[in-house]
Amino acid sequence: MQDSFSPHVQVAVSHPLPPYSFTNVWGLGWSRWRASFLPLFLGTLIVVAVYVPLQLPNLVNIPTAIMGAKASQSAEAAQNLKQASVWASGLAGVFGCFALLWSIFVSLPILGGFVWMGVQAARGTVPSVGSILQGYRRFPTVLGGVFYSVIIFLVPYLLAIGVALPLLLSQSGWNLDQLSQLTNDPESWDGGFVAALIIAAVWVAVCVVVIYWIGLRLMMWLPVVVDDAGPRCGAWASINRSWQITRGSALSLFGLLLTAGLMTMFTLVLCCAPYLLVGLPLYITLYGLAYAMLSQQETARDASATPAQ
């Protein structure tokens, strides 16, 4: 992918940042999180509140599960369960459609705004709570970025299925039901099926690694879109920019995401308060720092590669 950004654009940074590295991100993350603690905490509360309605489809099944535990006690309870299941299915469909629309028109742009708050905090500018609406200001481009990302991820995903499934089906007479029975009965496996299973597993593992590597290279497209300090760009240009600025840093970004994710999970396990106060706000600050440092580096490289006019 080629960078579609003009090399003459200079990104304004409130405080110069050191070059990107795992240690530089973690070393600066704590101080930048503390400096913007209150707005990041309020942004976290908004993000958590916005994601609560997405759980409605799951809540519908709770009464059905309770009734299912009593269904064996009487015929009346079994009949009530049957009727409840019909209602639950209908409600789950309605809430599922609602959750899809909510995620597109509310959760996604709010997430983009929260990312922008993290980038602002990373650059030494205390964000305002109103920055959480930045995703709506770039909403069409955010949607386009999601569309292109899904298309890109579909390629290795379809390759994984398109090779592994026919390989296994060839060992079961191209019968999907027979393949299901065969996989559930290890004693009936012959040498050919074992070899096909190993090859398919290795191939799927390779595709999973490729998918994750692509994810690391594309993880910066959303901050590129919402970055007010950078040039406005389209959805595909943001994908290109993310690919460009993350070159040579995929392994380091993997380590950063792993450690930041473990930190966030640890605060979540402790209780809601540490997660809201430290876990998620610090995570978004680290993410913003990684983007700000990588973007600053790429801008400097572009400037140095541009001949003087």
Coordinates of C-alpha atoms in Angstrom, one line a residue, residues 15 65 78 156 165 180 259:
H15 CA 4.6 18.7 23.0
A65 CA -33.1 -20.0 30.5
A78 CA -42.8 -27.2 29.3
P156 CA -7.4 -14.5 4.5
L165 CA -12.8 -27.3 4.2
S180 CA -19.2 -34.0 11.1
T259 CA 0.6 -5.8 27.9

